């Protein structure tokens, strides 16, 4: 049990880093595709589809590179991670920008 607990911080760090990288890739792809589709597809739906595709492609690529056998629960976990990536891609940037605007307004009030 002690050895499993020792790996939790490293695994969580790797998962958060993967979500960050996948979110950035998803945002870039969505912005490019959004310009090409001329707003025919809702942006949130597009972000969800792209996030799932990018996450699953990354999952299968990592499993292939590391020669890890793919099991059903690993695919289910990758789909779950895809939901997190989609959520971060859809709402994370907007919330971050909103936070920066609030900080800027607070600094302007102080001056």
Tab-separated table of N, CA, C and O in Angstrom:
chain	number	residue	atom	x	y	z
A	1	UNK	N	0.821	-1.193	0.000
A	1	UNK	CA	0.000	0.000	0.000
A	1	UNK	C	0.866	1.259	0.000
A	1	UNK	O	0.512	2.246	-0.603
A	2	UNK	N	1.999	1.203	0.680
A	2	UNK	CA	2.864	2.369	0.743
A	2	UNK	C	3.394	2.739	-0.629
A	2	UNK	O	3.491	3.920	-0.959
A	3	UNK	N	3.719	1.757	-1.443
A	3	UNK	CA	4.277	2.073	-2.761
A	3	UNK	C	3.232	2.711	-3.665
A	3	UNK	O	3.569	3.574	-4.474
A	4	UNK	N	1.983	2.328	-3.544
A	4	UNK	CA	0.924	2.935	-4.357
A	4	UNK	C	0.752	4.396	-3.967
A	4	UNK	O	0.623	5.269	-4.824
A	5	UNK	N	0.772	4.687	-2.686
A	5	UNK	CA	0.608	6.057	-2.225
A	5	UNK	C	1.775	6.948	-2.639
A	5	UNK	O	1.606	8.158	-2.809
A	6	UNK	N	2.947	6.374	-2.827
A	6	UNK	CA	4.102	7.154	-3.242
A	6	UNK	C	3.960	7.656	-4.675
A	6	UNK	O	4.501	8.698	-5.021
A	7	UNK	N	3.224	6.922	-5.517
A	7	UNK	CA	3.103	7.280	-6.923
A	7	UNK	C	1.946	8.233	-7.213
A	7	UNK	O	1.850	8.762	-8.318
A	8	UNK	N	1.064	8.466	-6.261
A	8	UNK	CA	-0.115	9.311	-6.503
A	8	UNK	C	0.269	10.729	-6.936
A	8	UNK	O	-0.277	11.228	-7.918
A	9	UNK	N	1.186	11.433	-6.267
A	9	UNK	CA	1.519	12.788	-6.737
A	9	UNK	C	2.088	12.808	-8.156
A	9	UNK	O	1.758	13.689	-8.945
A	10	UNK	N	2.913	11.850	-8.493
A	10	UNK	CA	3.493	11.808	-9.836
A	10	UNK	C	2.429	11.529	-10.887
A	10	UNK	O	2.416	12.145	-11.960
A	11	UNK	N	1.509	10.633	-10.589
A	11	UNK	CA	0.441	10.309	-11.535
A	11	UNK	C	-0.493	11.502	-11.707
A	11	UNK	O	-0.885	11.836	-12.832
A	12	UNK	N	-0.854	12.163	-10.608
A	12	UNK	CA	-1.722	13.333	-10.713
A	12	UNK	C	-1.054	14.459	-11.495
A	12	UNK	O	-1.700	15.142	-12.289
A	13	UNK	N	0.231	14.642	-11.289
A	13	UNK	CA	0.961	15.660	-12.044
A	13	UNK	C	0.968	15.334	-13.531
A	13	UNK	O	0.789	16.217	-14.373
A	14	UNK	N	1.166	14.083	-13.857
A	14	UNK	CA	1.180	13.674	-15.265
A	14	UNK	C	-0.191	13.851	-15.898
A	14	UNK	O	-0.301	14.302	-17.047
A	15	UNK	N	-1.254	13.542	-15.163
A	15	UNK	CA	-2.605	13.703	-15.691
A	15	UNK	C	-2.927	15.179	-15.909
A	15	UNK	O	-3.478	15.553	-16.947
A	16	UNK	N	-2.578	16.019	-14.953
A	16	UNK	CA	-2.830	17.451	-15.119
A	16	UNK	C	-2.031	18.041	-16.280
A	16	UNK	O	-2.534	18.882	-17.030
A	17	UNK	N	-0.801	17.600	-16.443
A	17	UNK	CA	0.004	18.053	-17.570
A	17	UNK	C	-0.602	17.589	-18.894
A	17	UNK	O	-0.658	18.352	-19.860
A	18	UNK	N	-1.088	16.352	-18.920
A	18	UNK	CA	-1.724	15.836	-20.137
A	18	UNK	C	-2.977	16.634	-20.472
A	18	UNK	O	-3.215	16.976	-21.636
A	19	UNK	N	-3.788	16.952	-19.458
A	19	UNK	CA	-4.996	17.750	-19.695
A	19	UNK	C	-4.623	19.126	-20.224
A	19	UNK	O	-5.253	19.630	-21.168
A	20	UNK	N	-3.607	19.742	-19.677
A	20	UNK	CA	-3.178	21.057	-20.138
A	20	UNK	C	-2.726	21.015	-21.600
A	20	UNK	O	-3.140	21.844	-22.414
A	21	UNK	N	-1.890	20.055	-21.939
A	21	UNK	CA	-1.390	19.940	-23.310
A	21	UNK	C	-2.535	19.638	-24.275
A	21	UNK	O	-2.653	20.267	-25.337
A	22	UNK	N	-3.406	18.701	-23.906
A	22	UNK	CA	-4.535	18.352	-24.768
A	22	UNK	C	-5.503	19.519	-24.909
A	22	UNK	O	-6.084	19.725	-25.973
A	23	UNK	N	-5.671	20.302	-23.849
A	23	UNK	CA	-6.555	21.462	-23.913
A	23	UNK	C	-6.004	22.507	-24.880
A	23	UNK	O	-6.754	23.076	-25.677
A	24	UNK	N	-4.719	22.755	-24.839
A	24	UNK	CA	-4.112	23.735	-25.750
A	24	UNK	C	-4.248	23.265	-27.198
A	24	UNK	O	-4.629	24.042	-28.080
A	25	UNK	N	-3.974	21.989	-27.446
A	25	UNK	CA	-4.123	21.449	-28.795
A	25	UNK	C	-5.571	21.543	-29.253
A	25	UNK	O	-5.854	21.932	-30.394
A	26	UNK	N	-6.502	21.213	-28.357
A	26	UNK	CA	-7.927	21.299	-28.688
A	26	UNK	C	-8.321	22.727	-29.020
A	26	UNK	O	-9.028	22.972	-30.007
A	27	UNK	N	-7.881	23.689	-28.218
A	27	UNK	CA	-8.223	25.085	-28.475
A	27	UNK	C	-7.681	25.565	-29.816
A	27	UNK	O	-8.375	26.279	-30.549
A	28	UNK	N	-6.477	25.172	-30.152
A	28	UNK	CA	-5.888	25.580	-31.438
A	28	UNK	C	-6.687	24.983	-32.597
A	28	UNK	O	-7.044	25.688	-33.547
A	29	UNK	N	-6.988	23.695	-32.517
A	29	UNK	CA	-7.742	23.047	-33.595
A	29	UNK	C	-9.135	23.643	-33.722
A	29	UNK	O	-9.620	23.897	-34.830
A	30	UNK	N	-9.799	23.890	-32.594
A	30	UNK	CA	-11.154	24.456	-32.634
A	30	UNK	C	-11.137	25.838	-33.264
A	30	UNK	O	-12.015	26.166	-34.071
A	31	UNK	N	-10.166	26.659	-32.930
A	31	UNK	CA	-10.105	28.003	-33.504
A	31	UNK	C	-9.905	27.946	-35.018
A	31	UNK	O	-10.512	28.715	-35.759
A	32	UNK	N	-9.062	27.046	-35.487
A	32	UNK	CA	-8.828	26.923	-36.921
A	32	UNK	C	-10.072	26.392	-37.624
A	32	UNK	O	-10.507	26.939	-38.643
A	33	UNK	N	-10.651	25.322	-37.093
A	33	UNK	CA	-11.826	24.720	-37.724
A	33	UNK	C	-13.026	25.656	-37.654
A	33	UNK	O	-13.837	25.708	-38.580
A	34	UNK	N	-13.128	26.423	-36.570
A	34	UNK	CA	-14.244	27.366	-36.435
A	34	UNK	C	-14.203	28.400	-37.551
A	34	UNK	O	-15.250	28.778	-38.088
A	35	UNK	N	-13.022	28.847	-37.922
A	35	UNK	CA	-12.896	29.809	-39.017
A	35	UNK	C	-13.254	29.175	-40.353
A	35	UNK	O	-13.776	29.838	-41.246
A	36	UNK	N	-12.986	27.871	-40.500
A	36	UNK	CA	-13.286	27.185	-41.756
A	36	UNK	C	-14.767	26.848	-41.915
A	36	UNK	O	-15.265	26.787	-43.037
A	37	UNK	N	-15.452	26.590	-40.813
A	37	UNK	CA	-16.866	26.195	-40.901
A	37	UNK	C	-17.802	27.386	-40.939
A	37	UNK	O	-19.000	27.209	-41.131
A	38	UNK	N	-17.271	28.597	-40.783
A	38	UNK	CA	-18.078	29.813	-40.818
A	38	UNK	C	-19.263	29.736	-39.858
A	38	UNK	O	-20.399	30.049	-40.207
A	39	UNK	N	-19.020	29.264	-38.674
A	39	UNK	CA	-20.015	29.200	-37.600
A	39	UNK	C	-21.241	28.361	-37.956
A	39	UNK	O	-22.347	28.633	-37.504
A	40	UNK	N	-21.077	27.316	-38.764
A	40	UNK	CA	-22.172	26.404	-39.074
A	40	UNK	C	-22.360	25.372	-37.964
A	40	UNK	O	-23.436	24.813	-37.822
A	41	UNK	N	-21.301	25.114	-37.225
A	41	UNK	CA	-21.334	24.141	-36.134
A	41	UNK	C	-21.195	24.909	-34.828
A	41	UNK	O	-20.335	25.779	-34.711
A	42	UNK	N	-22.038	24.601	-33.819
A	42	UNK	CA	-21.876	25.272	-32.524
A	42	UNK	C	-20.475	25.027	-31.957
A	42	UNK	O	-19.953	23.913	-32.014
A	43	UNK	N	-19.892	26.068	-31.426
A	43	UNK	CA	-18.502	25.996	-30.963
A	43	UNK	C	-18.317	24.986	-29.834
A	43	UNK	O	-17.324	24.264	-29.808
A	44	UNK	N	-19.267	24.911	-28.910
A	44	UNK	CA	-19.131	23.954	-27.805
A	44	UNK	C	-19.183	22.515	-28.300
A	44	UNK	O	-18.448	21.659	-27.805
A	45	UNK	N	-20.046	22.239	-29.277
A	45	UNK	CA	-20.103	20.894	-29.855
A	45	UNK	C	-18.803	20.577	-30.581
A	45	UNK	O	-18.258	19.477	-30.447
A	46	UNK	N	-18.306	21.528	-31.318
A	46	UNK	CA	-17.040	21.354	-32.022
A	46	UNK	C	-15.900	21.104	-31.033
A	46	UNK	O	-15.071	20.205	-31.244
A	47	UNK	N	-15.869	21.861	-29.952
A	47	UNK	CA	-14.830	21.674	-28.937
A	47	UNK	C	-14.929	20.292	-28.297
A	47	UNK	O	-13.905	19.647	-28.045
A	48	UNK	N	-16.144	19.822	-28.050
A	48	UNK	CA	-16.328	18.494	-27.453
A	48	UNK	C	-15.828	17.402	-28.396
A	48	UNK	O	-15.095	16.501	-27.976
A	49	UNK	N	-16.200	17.495	-29.654
A	49	UNK	CA	-15.790	16.482	-30.631
A	49	UNK	C	-14.274	16.477	-30.802
A	49	UNK	O	-13.633	15.417	-30.796
A	50	UNK	N	-13.697	17.654	-30.928
A	50	UNK	CA	-12.242	17.752	-31.105
A	50	UNK	C	-11.515	17.253	-29.851
A	50	UNK	O	-10.517	16.535	-29.946
A	51	UNK	N	-12.023	17.600	-28.667
A	51	UNK	CA	-11.387	17.151	-27.421
A	51	UNK	C	-11.408	15.635	-27.310
A	51	UNK	O	-10.393	15.021	-26.925
A	52	UNK	N	-12.525	15.031	-27.643
A	52	UNK	CA	-12.598	13.565	-27.591
A	52	UNK	C	-11.650	12.929	-28.601
A	52	UNK	O	-10.941	11.972	-28.285
A	53	UNK	N	-11.635	13.472	-29.816
A	53	UNK	CA	-10.764	12.904	-30.848
A	53	UNK	C	-9.289	13.044	-30.470
A	53	UNK	O	-8.521	12.078	-30.572
A	54	UNK	N	-8.910	14.224	-30.010
A	54	UNK	CA	-7.500	14.461	-29.646
A	54	UNK	C	-7.102	13.589	-28.458
A	54	UNK	O	-6.025	12.992	-28.446
A	55	UNK	N	-7.971	13.491	-27.465
A	55	UNK	CA	-7.656	12.697	-26.277
A	55	UNK	C	-7.525	11.220	-26.617
A	55	UNK	O	-6.576	10.557	-26.187
A	56	UNK	N	-8.464	10.694	-27.405
A	56	UNK	CA	-8.389	9.276	-27.749
A	56	UNK	C	-7.198	8.980	-28.658
A	56	UNK	O	-6.531	7.944	-28.495
A	57	UNK	N	-6.910	9.877	-29.598
A	57	UNK	CA	-5.723	9.674	-30.437
A	57	UNK	C	-4.442	9.697	-29.607
A	57	UNK	O	-3.551	8.865	-29.811
A	58	UNK	N	-4.358	10.623	-28.667
A	58	UNK	CA	-3.182	10.679	-27.794
A	58	UNK	C	-3.082	9.423	-26.932
A	58	UNK	O	-1.987	8.869	-26.746
A	59	UNK	N	-4.221	8.953	-26.420
A	59	UNK	CA	-4.231	7.739	-25.592
A	59	UNK	C	-3.724	6.538	-26.381
A	59	UNK	O	-2.841	5.804	-25.924
A	60	UNK	N	-4.276	6.338	-27.586
A	60	UNK	CA	-3.856	5.193	-28.387
A	60	UNK	C	-2.399	5.318	-28.835
A	60	UNK	O	-1.680	4.321	-28.901
A	61	UNK	N	-1.948	6.536	-29.107
A	61	UNK	CA	-0.547	6.736	-29.492
A	61	UNK	C	0.395	6.400	-28.334
A	61	UNK	O	1.415	5.727	-28.534
A	62	UNK	N	0.058	6.851	-27.128
A	62	UNK	CA	0.906	6.560	-25.963
A	62	UNK	C	0.923	5.063	-25.674
A	62	UNK	O	1.988	4.494	-25.386
A	63	UNK	N	-0.236	4.418	-25.772
A	63	UNK	CA	-0.274	2.966	-25.551
A	63	UNK	C	0.562	2.232	-26.588
A	63	UNK	O	1.245	1.258	-26.267
A	64	UNK	N	0.526	2.694	-27.811
A	64	UNK	CA	1.308	2.066	-28.882
A	64	UNK	C	2.803	2.289	-28.654
A	64	UNK	O	3.607	1.362	-28.800
A	65	UNK	N	3.182	3.509	-28.301
A	65	UNK	CA	4.600	3.817	-28.097
A	65	UNK	C	5.168	3.046	-26.909
A	65	UNK	O	6.273	2.521	-26.972
A	66	UNK	N	4.396	2.988	-25.817
A	66	UNK	CA	4.868	2.306	-24.617
A	66	UNK	C	4.595	0.800	-24.632
A	66	UNK	O	4.923	0.106	-23.668
A	67	UNK	N	3.959	0.300	-25.695
A	67	UNK	CA	3.616	-1.120	-25.841
A	67	UNK	C	2.754	-1.613	-24.680
A	67	UNK	O	2.958	-2.695	-24.146
A	68	UNK	N	1.775	-0.784	-24.310
A	68	UNK	CA	0.848	-1.138	-23.235
A	68	UNK	C	-0.385	-1.772	-23.862
A	68	UNK	O	-0.970	-1.203	-24.789
A	69	UNK	N	-0.786	-2.951	-23.395
A	69	UNK	CA	-2.015	-3.541	-23.942
A	69	UNK	C	-3.236	-2.701	-23.544
A	69	UNK	O	-3.360	-2.251	-22.406
A	70	UNK	N	-4.129	-2.495	-24.489
A	70	UNK	CA	-5.307	-1.647	-24.257
A	70	UNK	C	-6.429	-2.508	-23.696
A	70	UNK	O	-6.803	-3.529	-24.272
A	71	UNK	N	-6.948	-2.079	-22.554
A	71	UNK	CA	-8.041	-2.770	-21.885
A	71	UNK	C	-9.236	-1.826	-21.855
A	71	UNK	O	-9.074	-0.599	-21.890
A	72	UNK	N	-10.442	-2.368	-21.754
A	72	UNK	CA	-11.658	-1.555	-21.874
A	72	UNK	C	-11.713	-0.436	-20.847
A	72	UNK	O	-12.165	0.667	-21.146
A	73	UNK	N	-11.269	-0.694	-19.629
A	73	UNK	CA	-11.365	0.342	-18.606
A	73	UNK	C	-10.365	1.477	-18.839
A	73	UNK	O	-10.580	2.591	-18.397
A	74	UNK	N	-9.293	1.201	-19.560
A	74	UNK	CA	-8.368	2.262	-19.919
A	74	UNK	C	-9.001	3.178	-20.978
A	74	UNK	O	-8.826	4.399	-20.932
A	75	UNK	N	-9.756	2.600	-21.909
A	75	UNK	CA	-10.467	3.391	-22.911
A	75	UNK	C	-11.536	4.232	-22.223
A	75	UNK	O	-11.722	5.411	-22.541
A	76	UNK	N	-12.230	3.636	-21.238
A	76	UNK	CA	-13.246	4.388	-20.485
A	76	UNK	C	-12.597	5.552	-19.729
A	76	UNK	O	-13.151	6.656	-19.679
A	77	UNK	N	-11.417	5.333	-19.164
A	77	UNK	CA	-10.710	6.408	-18.471
A	77	UNK	C	-10.281	7.490	-19.450
A	77	UNK	O	-10.338	8.685	-19.134
A	78	UNK	N	-9.874	7.111	-20.654
A	78	UNK	CA	-9.490	8.100	-21.672
A	78	UNK	C	-10.703	8.925	-22.101
A	78	UNK	O	-10.587	10.130	-22.331
A	79	UNK	N	-11.861	8.294	-22.195
A	79	UNK	CA	-13.086	9.029	-22.521
A	79	UNK	C	-13.426	10.001	-21.393
A	79	UNK	O	-13.803	11.149	-21.636
A	80	UNK	N	-13.272	9.552	-20.155
A	80	UNK	CA	-13.482	10.442	-19.011
A	80	UNK	C	-12.516	11.612	-19.034
A	80	UNK	O	-12.894	12.758	-18.778
A	81	UNK	N	-11.270	11.349	-19.375
A	81	UNK	CA	-10.283	12.418	-19.502
A	81	UNK	C	-10.667	13.367	-20.635
A	81	UNK	O	-10.471	14.577	-20.532
A	82	UNK	N	-11.266	12.817	-21.685
A	82	UNK	CA	-11.742	13.646	-22.792
A	82	UNK	C	-12.806	14.635	-22.358
A	82	UNK	O	-12.850	15.771	-22.836
A	83	UNK	N	-13.672	14.219	-21.425
A	83	UNK	CA	-14.678	15.141	-20.881
A	83	UNK	C	-14.011	16.288	-20.128
A	83	UNK	O	-14.433	17.440	-20.242
A	84	UNK	N	-12.972	15.982	-19.353
A	84	UNK	CA	-12.248	17.028	-18.642
A	84	UNK	C	-11.560	17.992	-19.607
A	84	UNK	O	-11.570	19.201	-19.396
A	85	UNK	N	-10.971	17.434	-20.662
A	85	UNK	CA	-10.317	18.275	-21.660
A	85	UNK	C	-11.339	19.158	-22.357
A	85	UNK	O	-11.111	20.354	-22.566
A	86	UNK	N	-12.491	18.587	-22.694
A	86	UNK	CA	-13.542	19.373	-23.346
A	86	UNK	C	-14.038	20.481	-22.432
A	86	UNK	O	-14.229	21.624	-22.866
A	87	UNK	N	-14.238	20.161	-21.165
A	87	UNK	CA	-14.693	21.180	-20.211
A	87	UNK	C	-13.665	22.292	-20.079
A	87	UNK	O	-14.008	23.471	-20.104
A	88	UNK	N	-12.407	21.912	-19.959
A	88	UNK	CA	-11.347	22.919	-19.831
A	88	UNK	C	-11.237	23.751	-21.095
A	88	UNK	O	-11.028	24.965	-21.031
A	89	UNK	N	-11.402	23.120	-22.256
A	89	UNK	CA	-11.301	23.861	-23.514
A	89	UNK	C	-12.487	24.807	-23.698
A	89	UNK	O	-12.335	25.902	-24.224
A	90	UNK	N	-13.668	24.389	-23.256
A	90	UNK	CA	-14.860	25.219	-23.444
A	90	UNK	C	-14.940	26.360	-22.443
A	90	UNK	O	-15.289	27.476	-22.792
A	91	UNK	N	-14.627	26.066	-21.196
A	91	UNK	CA	-14.881	27.045	-20.147
A	91	UNK	C	-13.620	27.581	-19.484
A	91	UNK	O	-13.642	28.648	-18.890
A	92	UNK	N	-12.536	26.861	-19.571
A	92	UNK	CA	-11.316	27.256	-18.872
A	92	UNK	C	-10.752	28.578	-19.353
A	92	UNK	O	-10.397	29.442	-18.555
A	93	UNK	N	-10.666	28.768	-20.656
A	93	UNK	CA	-10.086	29.992	-21.196
A	93	UNK	C	-10.971	31.187	-20.881
A	93	UNK	O	-10.479	32.257	-20.530
A	94	UNK	N	-12.300	31.015	-21.014
A	94	UNK	CA	-13.213	32.118	-20.707
A	94	UNK	C	-13.119	32.533	-19.245
A	94	UNK	O	-13.111	33.725	-18.927
A	95	UNK	N	-13.050	31.560	-18.364
A	95	UNK	CA	-12.931	31.871	-16.932
A	95	UNK	C	-11.590	32.541	-16.632
A	95	UNK	O	-11.517	33.447	-15.818
A	96	UNK	N	-10.541	32.080	-17.294
A	96	UNK	CA	-9.220	32.681	-17.097
A	96	UNK	C	-9.226	34.138	-17.552
A	96	UNK	O	-8.730	35.026	-16.859
A	97	UNK	N	-9.809	34.393	-18.721
A	97	UNK	CA	-9.888	35.754	-19.236
A	97	UNK	C	-10.742	36.631	-18.322
A	97	UNK	O	-10.412	37.777	-18.048
A	98	UNK	N	-11.843	36.071	-17.817
A	98	UNK	CA	-12.711	36.816	-16.902
A	98	UNK	C	-11.953	37.165	-15.622
A	98	UNK	O	-12.082	38.282	-15.104
A	99	UNK	N	-11.149	36.246	-15.118
A	99	UNK	CA	-10.370	36.504	-13.920
A	99	UNK	C	-9.362	37.628	-14.157
A	99	UNK	O	-9.192	38.516	-13.322
A	100	UNK	N	-8.703	37.608	-15.318
A	100	UNK	CA	-7.741	38.664	-15.636
A	100	UNK	C	-8.431	40.024	-15.749
A	100	UNK	O	-7.880	41.039	-15.313
A	101	UNK	N	-9.629	40.045	-16.325
A	101	UNK	CA	-10.376	41.307	-16.419
A	101	UNK	C	-10.745	41.830	-15.031
A	101	UNK	O	-10.678	43.027	-14.778
A	102	UNK	N	-11.137	40.949	-14.133
A	102	UNK	CA	-11.473	41.362	-12.770
A	102	UNK	C	-10.251	41.900	-12.048
A	102	UNK	O	-10.333	42.893	-11.328
A	103	UNK	N	-9.115	41.258	-12.237
A	103	UNK	CA	-7.878	41.732	-11.604
A	103	UNK	C	-7.514	43.104	-12.142
A	103	UNK	O	-7.117	44.009	-11.395
A	104	UNK	N	-7.678	43.283	-13.458
A	104	UNK	CA	-7.362	44.568	-14.069
A	104	UNK	C	-8.279	45.663	-13.537
A	104	UNK	O	-7.829	46.779	-13.256
A	105	UNK	N	-9.560	45.345	-13.371
A	105	UNK	CA	-10.495	46.340	-12.818
A	105	UNK	C	-10.139	46.704	-11.395
A	105	UNK	O	-10.237	47.854	-10.986
A	106	UNK	N	-9.713	45.718	-10.598
A	106	UNK	CA	-9.316	45.994	-9.220
A	106	UNK	C	-8.086	46.883	-9.187
A	106	UNK	O	-7.989	47.788	-8.344
A	107	UNK	N	-7.135	46.662	-10.062
A	107	UNK	CA	-5.930	47.482	-10.107
A	107	UNK	C	-6.263	48.903	-10.545
A	107	UNK	O	-5.678	49.862	-10.049
A	108	UNK	N	-7.208	49.045	-11.468
A	108	UNK	CA	-7.606	50.391	-11.914
A	108	UNK	C	-8.317	51.170	-10.821
A	108	UNK	O	-8.204	52.382	-10.740
A	109	UNK	N	-9.051	50.486	-9.966
A	109	UNK	CA	-9.739	51.159	-8.843
A	109	UNK	C	-8.742	51.680	-7.830
A	109	UNK	O	-8.963	52.691	-7.200
A	110	UNK	N	-7.646	50.952	-7.636
A	110	UNK	CA	-6.647	51.344	-6.653
A	110	UNK	C	-5.893	52.617	-7.092
A	110	UNK	O	-5.435	53.363	-6.274
A	111	UNK	N	-5.771	52.777	-8.396
A	111	UNK	CA	-4.980	53.916	-8.901
A	111	UNK	C	-5.719	55.200	-8.844
A	111	UNK	O	-6.634	55.602	-8.505
